[in-house]
Amino acid sequence: MKIFRFLGIAAVAAATAGTMAAVTSPVAGATLLNPDMVPAMQRDLGLTHDQALARLAAEDSATKVGQALETALGDSFGGASYDAATGKARVGVTDASLVEKVRAAGAEAQVVRFSERQLDSSVAKLNASEKAAPQSVTAWGVDPASNRVTITVLKGQRAAAEKFARQSGVDTSSLEVTETAAKPQLHYNVLGGDAYYIGGSSRCSVGFSVNGGFLTAGHCAALTGAGPLTGYNRVSMGSFSSYRFPGSDYAYARVNSSWTPVGQINNGTRVTGSTAAAVGASVCKSGSTTGWTCGTIRAKNQTVRYPEGTVSGMVLTNARSDHGDSGGSFISGNQAQGLLSGGDTVNTYYYPIANALSATGTTLVRG
């Protein structure tokens, strides 16, 4: 058998999110995006089930009222926001004579100084000067609740934000500067089967997300110098924390704050556990070269003698794979099975996920 070598070429790794069936709430009369929405609202907003449904209905109504008033009020429209305390839209007007019109439409009225168009104009001026903005300025935009354009800046750098605003030609009375402790960062999901790069040249595949990172093949670290990791998009990803090859073939990679381990394969398949499937059962794998391929489990407790070293305790399958798939996910149904190790033109071996979890002291992230 020959080990799968790693290719230092650009990978095409497209992660597709799983499609969730829509559910209709008879209480709220609204179609939810997915069945997890109400439980998440209960958890994160401190609501009961019925309160979450009632809020969704109220928000939908308030949004429609706000949109209708935006059209009706024209240049006098000062923005709209949702007031959770009253369950209504709060609409700003620059003309006090329009207050009753707003209330008659079912919204709360607030007389404000700036119209939404004026605030949007201020944002446009800041956008036009974006290249001149200091690095300490992290964001800006319209806040209809305060009827201001907010500029967010790192702590202690308020003066830099104010100077930038003046140089942009913005009416500074329309601004509100807020300080933040850290700069915003892009966030990427760690998904089984996606490509990652070691030291900028060698390519392997993510196996399964675990707490703090992901598991993959140990030879991806041992035979490449275990250099710094970058993701499928070449964004800095993290580093190997531990690995073993030969003898076994597993590695634990810790990811940085730009990446979030997700209990999912990159074709949308959820990972719900790690129960080992029987010989003869179907098994599928995801890798960054050959994508999603399936076969059956042919035998277990296999010792494989690669030119680079021998690995014991592996599982033999006839799922197709190729160079660069190393470390990729083997899954049966929704149960994680193992990490792709190597193979030949007919057979592919994976290292059991249970052994890798135990050796690294990690816990599988479940979808």
CSV table of C-alpha atoms in Angstrom, one decimal:
chain,number,residue,atom,x,y,z
A,1,MET,CA,0.0,0.0,0.0
A,2,LYS,CA,1.2,3.5,-0.6
A,3,ILE,CA,0.5,6.5,1.6
A,4,PHE,CA,-1.5,9.4,0.1
A,5,ARG,CA,1.0,12.2,-0.6
A,6,PHE,CA,-0.1,15.8,-0.1
A,7,LEU,CA,-0.6,18.1,-3.0
A,8,GLY,CA,0.5,21.7,-2.7
A,9,ILE,CA,-2.0,23.0,-5.2
A,10,ALA,CA,-5.0,25.3,-4.6
A,11,ALA,CA,-7.9,23.4,-3.4
A,12,VAL,CA,-11.5,23.8,-4.4
A,13,ALA,CA,-13.4,23.4,-1.1
A,14,ALA,CA,-17.1,24.5,-1.2
A,15,ALA,CA,-19.0,23.9,2.0
A,16,THR,CA,-22.7,23.6,1.5
A,17,ALA,CA,-25.0,24.0,4.5
A,18,GLY,CA,-27.7,21.4,5.2
A,19,THR,CA,-31.2,22.3,4.2
A,20,MET,CA,-33.6,22.5,7.1
A,21,ALA,CA,-37.3,21.8,6.6
A,22,ALA,CA,-39.5,24.7,7.3
A,23,VAL,CA,-42.0,24.5,10.1
A,24,THR,CA,-45.1,26.5,10.5
A,25,SER,CA,-46.1,27.8,13.9
A,26,PRO,CA,-49.9,27.6,14.4
A,27,VAL,CA,-49.6,30.0,17.3
A,28,ALA,CA,-47.6,32.8,15.7
A,29,GLY,CA,-48.9,32.1,12.2
A,30,ALA,CA,-45.4,32.5,10.9
A,31,THR,CA,-43.1,30.2,9.0
A,32,LEU,CA,-39.8,29.7,10.9
A,33,LEU,CA,-36.5,29.3,9.1
A,34,ASN,CA,-35.7,26.1,10.9
A,35,PRO,CA,-36.9,24.0,13.8
A,36,ASP,CA,-34.1,25.2,16.1
A,37,MET,CA,-35.2,28.9,16.1
A,38,VAL,CA,-37.7,28.9,19.0
A,39,PRO,CA,-35.4,26.8,21.3
A,40,ALA,CA,-32.5,29.2,20.5
A,41,MET,CA,-34.7,32.2,21.3
A,42,GLN,CA,-35.7,30.7,24.6
A,43,ARG,CA,-32.1,30.0,25.5
A,44,ASP,CA,-30.5,33.3,24.3
A,45,LEU,CA,-33.3,35.8,24.9
A,46,GLY,CA,-34.6,34.3,28.2
A,47,LEU,CA,-38.1,33.6,26.8
A,48,THR,CA,-40.7,30.9,27.2
A,49,HIS,CA,-41.8,28.9,24.2
A,50,ASP,CA,-45.1,30.9,24.0
A,51,GLN,CA,-43.2,34.2,24.5
A,52,ALA,CA,-40.9,33.4,21.6
A,53,LEU,CA,-43.8,32.7,19.3
A,54,ALA,CA,-45.6,35.8,20.4
A,55,ARG,CA,-42.4,37.9,19.8
A,56,LEU,CA,-42.0,36.5,16.3
A,57,ALA,CA,-45.6,37.5,15.4
A,58,ALA,CA,-45.1,41.0,17.0
A,59,GLU,CA,-41.8,41.5,15.1
A,60,ASP,CA,-43.4,40.5,11.8
A,61,SER,CA,-46.3,43.0,12.4
A,62,ALA,CA,-43.9,45.8,13.5
A,63,THR,CA,-41.7,45.3,10.5
A,64,LYS,CA,-44.7,45.7,8.1
A,65,VAL,CA,-45.9,48.8,9.9
A,66,GLY,CA,-42.4,50.3,9.8
A,67,GLN,CA,-42.0,49.6,6.0
A,68,ALA,CA,-45.4,51.2,5.3
A,69,LEU,CA,-44.6,54.3,7.2
A,70,GLU,CA,-41.2,54.7,5.6
A,71,THR,CA,-43.0,55.0,2.2
A,72,ALA,CA,-45.8,57.2,3.6
A,73,LEU,CA,-43.5,59.7,5.5
A,74,GLY,CA,-40.9,60.2,2.8
A,75,ASP,CA,-38.2,62.7,3.8
A,76,SER,CA,-39.7,63.1,7.3
A,77,PHE,CA,-39.1,59.4,8.1
A,78,GLY,CA,-36.5,59.2,10.9
A,79,GLY,CA,-36.0,55.4,10.9
A,80,ALA,CA,-37.8,52.5,12.6
A,81,SER,CA,-36.8,50.1,15.3
A,82,TYR,CA,-38.6,47.3,17.3
A,83,ASP,CA,-39.5,48.0,20.9
A,84,ALA,CA,-39.5,44.7,22.7
A,85,ALA,CA,-41.2,46.2,25.8
A,86,THR,CA,-44.3,47.2,23.9
A,87,GLY,CA,-44.1,44.8,21.0
A,88,LYS,CA,-44.5,47.7,18.5
A,89,ALA,CA,-42.5,49.5,15.9
A,90,ARG,CA,-41.0,52.8,17.1
A,91,VAL,CA,-40.8,55.3,14.2
A,92,GLY,CA,-39.0,58.5,14.2
A,93,VAL,CA,-40.3,61.6,12.4
A,94,THR,CA,-38.6,65.0,11.8
A,95,ASP,CA,-42.0,66.7,11.6
A,96,ALA,CA,-44.0,66.8,14.8
A,97,SER,CA,-47.2,67.2,12.9
A,98,LEU,CA,-46.9,63.6,11.7
A,99,VAL,CA,-46.9,62.0,15.2
A,100,GLU,CA,-50.6,61.2,15.1
A,101,LYS,CA,-50.2,59.6,11.6
A,102,VAL,CA,-47.6,57.3,13.0
A,103,ARG,CA,-49.7,56.3,16.0
A,104,ALA,CA,-52.8,55.7,13.9
A,105,ALA,CA,-50.7,53.2,11.9
A,106,GLY,CA,-50.1,51.2,15.1
A,107,ALA,CA,-46.5,52.4,15.9
A,108,GLU,CA,-45.0,54.5,18.6
A,109,ALA,CA,-43.9,57.9,17.5
A,110,GLN,CA,-40.7,59.8,18.3
A,111,VAL,CA,-39.8,63.3,17.1
A,112,VAL,CA,-36.1,63.2,16.0
A,113,ARG,CA,-33.6,65.6,14.5
A,114,PHE,CA,-32.3,63.6,11.6
A,115,SER,CA,-34.2,61.9,8.8
A,116,GLU,CA,-33.0,58.4,7.8
A,117,ARG,CA,-31.9,59.8,4.4
A,118,GLN,CA,-29.6,62.3,6.3
A,119,LEU,CA,-28.1,59.6,8.4
A,120,ASP,CA,-27.6,57.4,5.3
A,121,SER,CA,-25.9,60.3,3.6
A,122,SER,CA,-23.4,60.6,6.6
A,123,VAL,CA,-22.7,56.9,6.2
A,124,ALA,CA,-22.0,57.3,2.5
A,125,LYS,CA,-19.5,60.1,3.3
A,126,LEU,CA,-17.7,57.8,5.8
A,127,ASN,CA,-17.7,55.0,3.2
A,128,ALA,CA,-16.2,57.3,0.6
A,129,SER,CA,-13.3,58.1,3.1
A,130,GLU,CA,-12.9,54.5,4.3
A,131,LYS,CA,-9.3,54.2,3.1
A,132,ALA,CA,-8.3,57.2,5.2
A,133,ALA,CA,-9.9,55.7,8.4
A,134,PRO,CA,-7.4,54.8,11.1
A,135,GLN,CA,-7.0,51.1,12.0
A,136,SER,CA,-8.5,51.8,15.4
A,137,VAL,CA,-11.9,52.6,13.8
A,138,THR,CA,-13.7,49.2,13.5
A,139,ALA,CA,-17.2,50.0,12.2
A,140,TRP,CA,-19.8,52.6,11.5
A,141,GLY,CA,-23.5,52.7,10.6
A,142,VAL,CA,-27.0,54.0,11.3
A,143,ASP,CA,-28.7,53.4,14.7
A,144,PRO,CA,-32.3,54.3,14.2
A,145,ALA,CA,-33.1,53.8,17.9
A,146,SER,CA,-30.7,56.7,18.9
A,147,ASN,CA,-31.2,58.6,15.6
A,148,ARG,CA,-27.4,58.8,15.1
A,149,VAL,CA,-24.6,57.3,13.1
A,150,THR,CA,-22.5,55.3,15.4
A,151,ILE,CA,-18.8,55.0,15.0
A,152,THR,CA,-17.1,52.1,16.9
A,153,VAL,CA,-13.4,52.6,17.8
A,154,LEU,CA,-10.9,50.7,20.0
A,155,LYS,CA,-10.7,51.8,23.6
A,156,GLY,CA,-8.8,55.0,24.2
A,157,GLN,CA,-8.9,56.0,20.5
A,158,ARG,CA,-12.0,58.2,20.5
A,159,ALA,CA,-10.1,61.3,19.3
A,160,ALA,CA,-8.9,59.4,16.2
A,161,ALA,CA,-12.5,58.5,15.3
A,162,GLU,CA,-13.7,62.1,15.8
A,163,LYS,CA,-10.9,63.4,13.6
A,164,PHE,CA,-11.7,60.9,10.8
A,165,ALA,CA,-15.4,61.9,10.9
A,166,ARG,CA,-14.5,65.6,10.6
A,167,GLN,CA,-12.2,65.0,7.7
A,168,SER,CA,-14.9,63.0,6.0
A,169,GLY,CA,-17.2,66.0,6.0
A,170,VAL,CA,-19.9,64.5,8.2
A,171,ASP,CA,-22.1,66.6,10.5
A,172,THR,CA,-20.5,65.6,13.8
A,173,SER,CA,-23.7,66.3,15.7
A,174,SER,CA,-25.2,63.3,13.9
A,175,LEU,CA,-22.5,61.0,15.3
A,176,GLU,CA,-22.2,58.9,18.4
A,177,VAL,CA,-18.8,57.3,19.2
A,178,THR,CA,-18.6,54.1,21.1
A,179,GLU,CA,-15.5,52.2,22.3
A,180,THR,CA,-14.9,48.5,21.9
A,181,ALA,CA,-12.3,46.2,23.4
A,182,ALA,CA,-11.4,44.2,20.2
A,183,LYS,CA,-11.4,44.4,16.4
A,184,PRO,CA,-14.0,42.3,14.6
A,185,GLN,CA,-12.8,39.2,12.8
A,186,LEU,CA,-14.2,37.0,10.1
A,187,HIS,CA,-15.5,33.6,11.3
A,188,TYR,CA,-15.2,30.4,9.4
A,189,ASN,CA,-16.6,27.0,10.1
A,190,VAL,CA,-14.5,23.9,10.5
A,191,LEU,CA,-16.3,21.2,8.5
A,192,GLY,CA,-15.3,17.6,7.8
A,193,GLY,CA,-13.8,17.0,4.4
A,194,ASP,CA,-12.7,20.6,3.8
A,195,ALA,CA,-9.1,21.2,2.7
A,196,TYR,CA,-6.5,22.7,5.0
A,197,TYR,CA,-2.8,23.5,4.3
A,198,ILE,CA,0.3,22.8,6.3
A,199,GLY,CA,3.2,25.2,6.0
A,200,GLY,CA,1.6,26.8,3.0
A,201,SER,CA,2.4,23.9,0.7
A,202,SER,CA,1.0,20.5,1.7
A,203,ARG,CA,-2.7,19.8,1.7
A,204,CYS,CA,-4.8,17.4,3.8
A,205,SER,CA,-8.5,17.2,4.8
A,206,VAL,CA,-10.4,17.9,8.0
A,207,GLY,CA,-11.7,14.8,9.7
A,208,PHE,CA,-14.1,15.8,12.5
A,209,SER,CA,-14.6,18.8,14.6
A,210,VAL,CA,-13.8,18.4,18.3
A,211,ASN,CA,-13.6,20.8,21.2
A,212,GLY,CA,-11.1,23.5,20.3
A,213,GLY,CA,-10.3,22.3,16.8
A,214,PHE,CA,-10.4,19.1,14.7
A,215,LEU,CA,-9.0,15.7,14.2
A,216,THR,CA,-7.2,14.6,11.1
A,217,ALA,CA,-4.5,12.1,10.0
A,218,GLY,CA,-1.3,12.1,12.0
A,219,HIS,CA,0.9,11.7,9.0
A,220,CYS,CA,-0.3,15.1,7.8
A,221,ALA,CA,1.7,16.5,10.6
A,222,ALA,CA,4.5,14.0,11.0
A,223,LEU,CA,5.6,14.0,7.3
A,224,THR,CA,5.3,17.7,6.6
A,225,GLY,CA,7.1,19.3,9.6
A,226,ALA,CA,3.8,20.2,11.3
A,227,GLY,CA,4.0,23.8,10.1
A,228,PRO,CA,1.3,26.4,10.7
A,229,LEU,CA,-2.1,25.7,9.3
A,230,THR,CA,-4.3,27.6,7.0
A,231,GLY,CA,-7.8,26.8,5.9
A,232,TYR,CA,-9.4,26.0,2.6
A,233,ASN,CA,-9.5,29.8,1.9
A,234,ARG,CA,-5.8,30.2,2.9
A,235,VAL,CA,-6.8,32.1,6.1
A,236,SER,CA,-4.6,31.4,9.2
A,237,MET,CA,-6.3,28.5,11.0
A,238,GLY,CA,-4.1,27.3,13.9
A,239,SER,CA,-1.5,24.6,14.6
A,240,PHE,CA,-1.1,20.9,15.5
A,241,SER,CA,-1.4,20.3,19.2
A,242,SER,CA,-0.6,16.6,19.2
A,243,TYR,CA,-0.1,13.8,16.6
A,244,ARG,CA,1.1,10.3,16.2
A,245,PHE,CA,2.5,8.5,13.1
A,246,PRO,CA,3.5,5.7,12.6
A,247,GLY,CA,2.0,3.1,14.9
A,248,SER,CA,-1.3,5.1,14.9
A,249,ASP,CA,-2.5,7.8,12.4
A,250,TYR,CA,-4.2,10.7,14.2
A,251,ALA,CA,-3.6,14.4,14.9
A,252,TYR,CA,-5.4,17.0,16.9
A,253,ALA,CA,-5.2,20.5,15.4
A,254,ARG,CA,-6.2,23.6,17.5
A,255,VAL,CA,-7.9,26.4,15.7
A,256,ASN,CA,-7.7,30.1,16.3
A,257,SER,CA,-10.6,32.5,17.1
A,258,SER,CA,-11.4,32.9,13.4
A,259,TRP,CA,-12.7,29.4,13.1
A,260,THR,CA,-15.6,27.6,14.7
A,261,PRO,CA,-15.7,23.8,14.9
A,262,VAL,CA,-19.1,22.5,13.7
A,263,GLY,CA,-20.5,19.0,14.0
A,264,GLN,CA,-21.1,18.7,10.3
A,265,ILE,CA,-19.6,17.3,7.1
A,266,ASN,CA,-19.1,19.8,4.3
A,267,ASN,CA,-22.0,18.4,2.3
A,268,GLY,CA,-24.4,19.1,5.1
A,269,THR,CA,-24.4,15.7,6.9
A,270,ARG,CA,-24.8,16.1,10.7
A,271,VAL,CA,-22.4,14.3,13.0
A,272,THR,CA,-24.5,13.0,16.0
A,273,GLY,CA,-22.2,10.4,17.5
A,274,SER,CA,-19.4,7.9,17.0
A,275,THR,CA,-20.9,4.4,17.3
A,276,ALA,CA,-18.8,2.1,15.2
A,277,ALA,CA,-20.5,0.4,12.3
A,278,ALA,CA,-20.3,-3.3,11.6
A,279,VAL,CA,-18.3,-5.0,8.9
A,280,GLY,CA,-20.5,-5.0,5.8
A,281,ALA,CA,-22.2,-1.7,6.6
A,282,SER,CA,-22.1,1.2,4.2
A,283,VAL,CA,-19.7,4.0,4.9
A,284,CYS,CA,-19.0,7.3,3.1
A,285,LYS,CA,-16.1,9.7,3.2
A,286,SER,CA,-15.5,13.3,2.4
A,287,GLY,CA,-12.1,14.6,1.3
A,288,SER,CA,-10.8,17.7,-0.4
A,289,THR,CA,-9.8,15.9,-3.6
A,290,THR,CA,-12.4,13.3,-4.4
A,291,GLY,CA,-15.3,14.8,-2.4
A,292,TRP,CA,-18.1,12.5,-1.2
A,293,THR,CA,-17.6,8.8,-2.0
A,294,CYS,CA,-19.2,5.7,-0.5
A,295,GLY,CA,-18.5,2.0,-0.1
A,296,THR,CA,-18.7,-0.7,2.5
A,297,ILE,CA,-16.6,-1.7,5.5
A,298,ARG,CA,-14.6,-4.7,4.5
A,299,ALA,CA,-12.6,-5.6,7.6
A,300,LYS,CA,-11.3,-4.2,10.9
A,301,ASN,CA,-8.2,-4.4,13.0
A,302,GLN,CA,-6.0,-4.0,9.9
A,303,THR,CA,-2.2,-3.5,10.1
A,304,VAL,CA,-1.0,-1.4,7.1
A,305,ARG,CA,2.6,-1.2,6.1
A,306,TYR,CA,3.2,2.1,4.3
A,307,PRO,CA,6.7,2.9,3.0
A,308,GLU,CA,6.8,5.7,5.6
A,309,GLY,CA,5.8,3.5,8.6
A,310,THR,CA,3.3,0.9,9.8
A,311,VAL,CA,-0.1,1.6,11.3
A,312,SER,CA,-2.2,-0.9,13.3
A,313,GLY,CA,-5.9,-1.1,14.2
A,314,MET,CA,-7.2,0.4,11.0
A,315,VAL,CA,-10.5,-0.3,9.1
A,316,LEU,CA,-10.5,-1.4,5.4
A,317,THR,CA,-13.1,0.0,3.0
A,318,ASN,CA,-13.6,0.1,-0.8
A,319,ALA,CA,-14.6,3.8,-0.8
A,320,ARG,CA,-12.7,5.7,-3.5
A,321,SER,CA,-10.1,8.3,-2.4
A,322,ASP,CA,-7.0,10.0,-3.7
A,323,HIS,CA,-4.0,12.2,-2.8
A,324,GLY,CA,-5.0,15.2,-0.5
A,325,ASP,CA,-8.0,13.3,1.0
A,326,SER,CA,-5.8,12.3,3.9
A,327,GLY,CA,-7.4,13.0,7.3
A,328,GLY,CA,-10.9,13.3,5.7
A,329,SER,CA,-14.1,12.1,7.4
A,330,PHE,CA,-15.5,8.6,7.3
A,331,ILE,CA,-19.1,8.4,8.5
A,332,SER,CA,-21.9,5.8,8.5
A,333,GLY,CA,-25.3,7.4,8.7
A,334,ASN,CA,-24.7,10.2,11.2
A,335,GLN,CA,-22.1,8.3,13.2
A,336,ALA,CA,-18.4,9.4,12.8
A,337,GLN,CA,-16.3,6.4,12.0
A,338,GLY,CA,-12.7,7.5,11.3
A,339,LEU,CA,-10.0,9.5,9.7
A,340,LEU,CA,-8.8,8.7,6.2
A,341,SER,CA,-5.3,7.3,6.3
A,342,GLY,CA,-4.3,6.0,2.9
A,343,GLY,CA,-4.8,3.2,0.4
A,344,ASP,CA,-4.3,2.1,-3.1
A,345,THR,CA,-6.4,2.2,-6.3
A,346,VAL,CA,-9.0,-0.1,-4.9
A,347,ASN,CA,-8.9,0.1,-1.1
A,348,THR,CA,-8.9,2.9,1.5
A,349,TYR,CA,-8.1,2.6,5.2
A,350,TYR,CA,-9.3,4.8,8.0
A,351,TYR,CA,-8.1,5.2,11.6
A,352,PRO,CA,-11.0,4.7,14.1
A,353,ILE,CA,-12.4,7.9,15.5
A,354,ALA,CA,-12.9,6.4,18.9
A,355,ASN,CA,-9.1,5.7,19.2
A,356,ALA,CA,-8.3,9.2,18.1
A,357,LEU,CA,-10.7,10.8,20.5
A,358,SER,CA,-9.3,8.7,23.4
A,359,ALA,CA,-5.7,9.4,22.5
A,360,THR,CA,-6.1,13.2,22.2
A,361,GLY,CA,-8.6,13.6,25.1
A,362,THR,CA,-11.0,15.5,22.9
A,363,THR,CA,-14.8,15.4,22.5
A,364,LEU,CA,-16.7,15.2,19.3
A,365,VAL,CA,-18.7,18.3,18.3
A,366,ARG,CA,-22.2,17.1,17.5
A,367,GLY,CA,-24.5,18.7,15.0
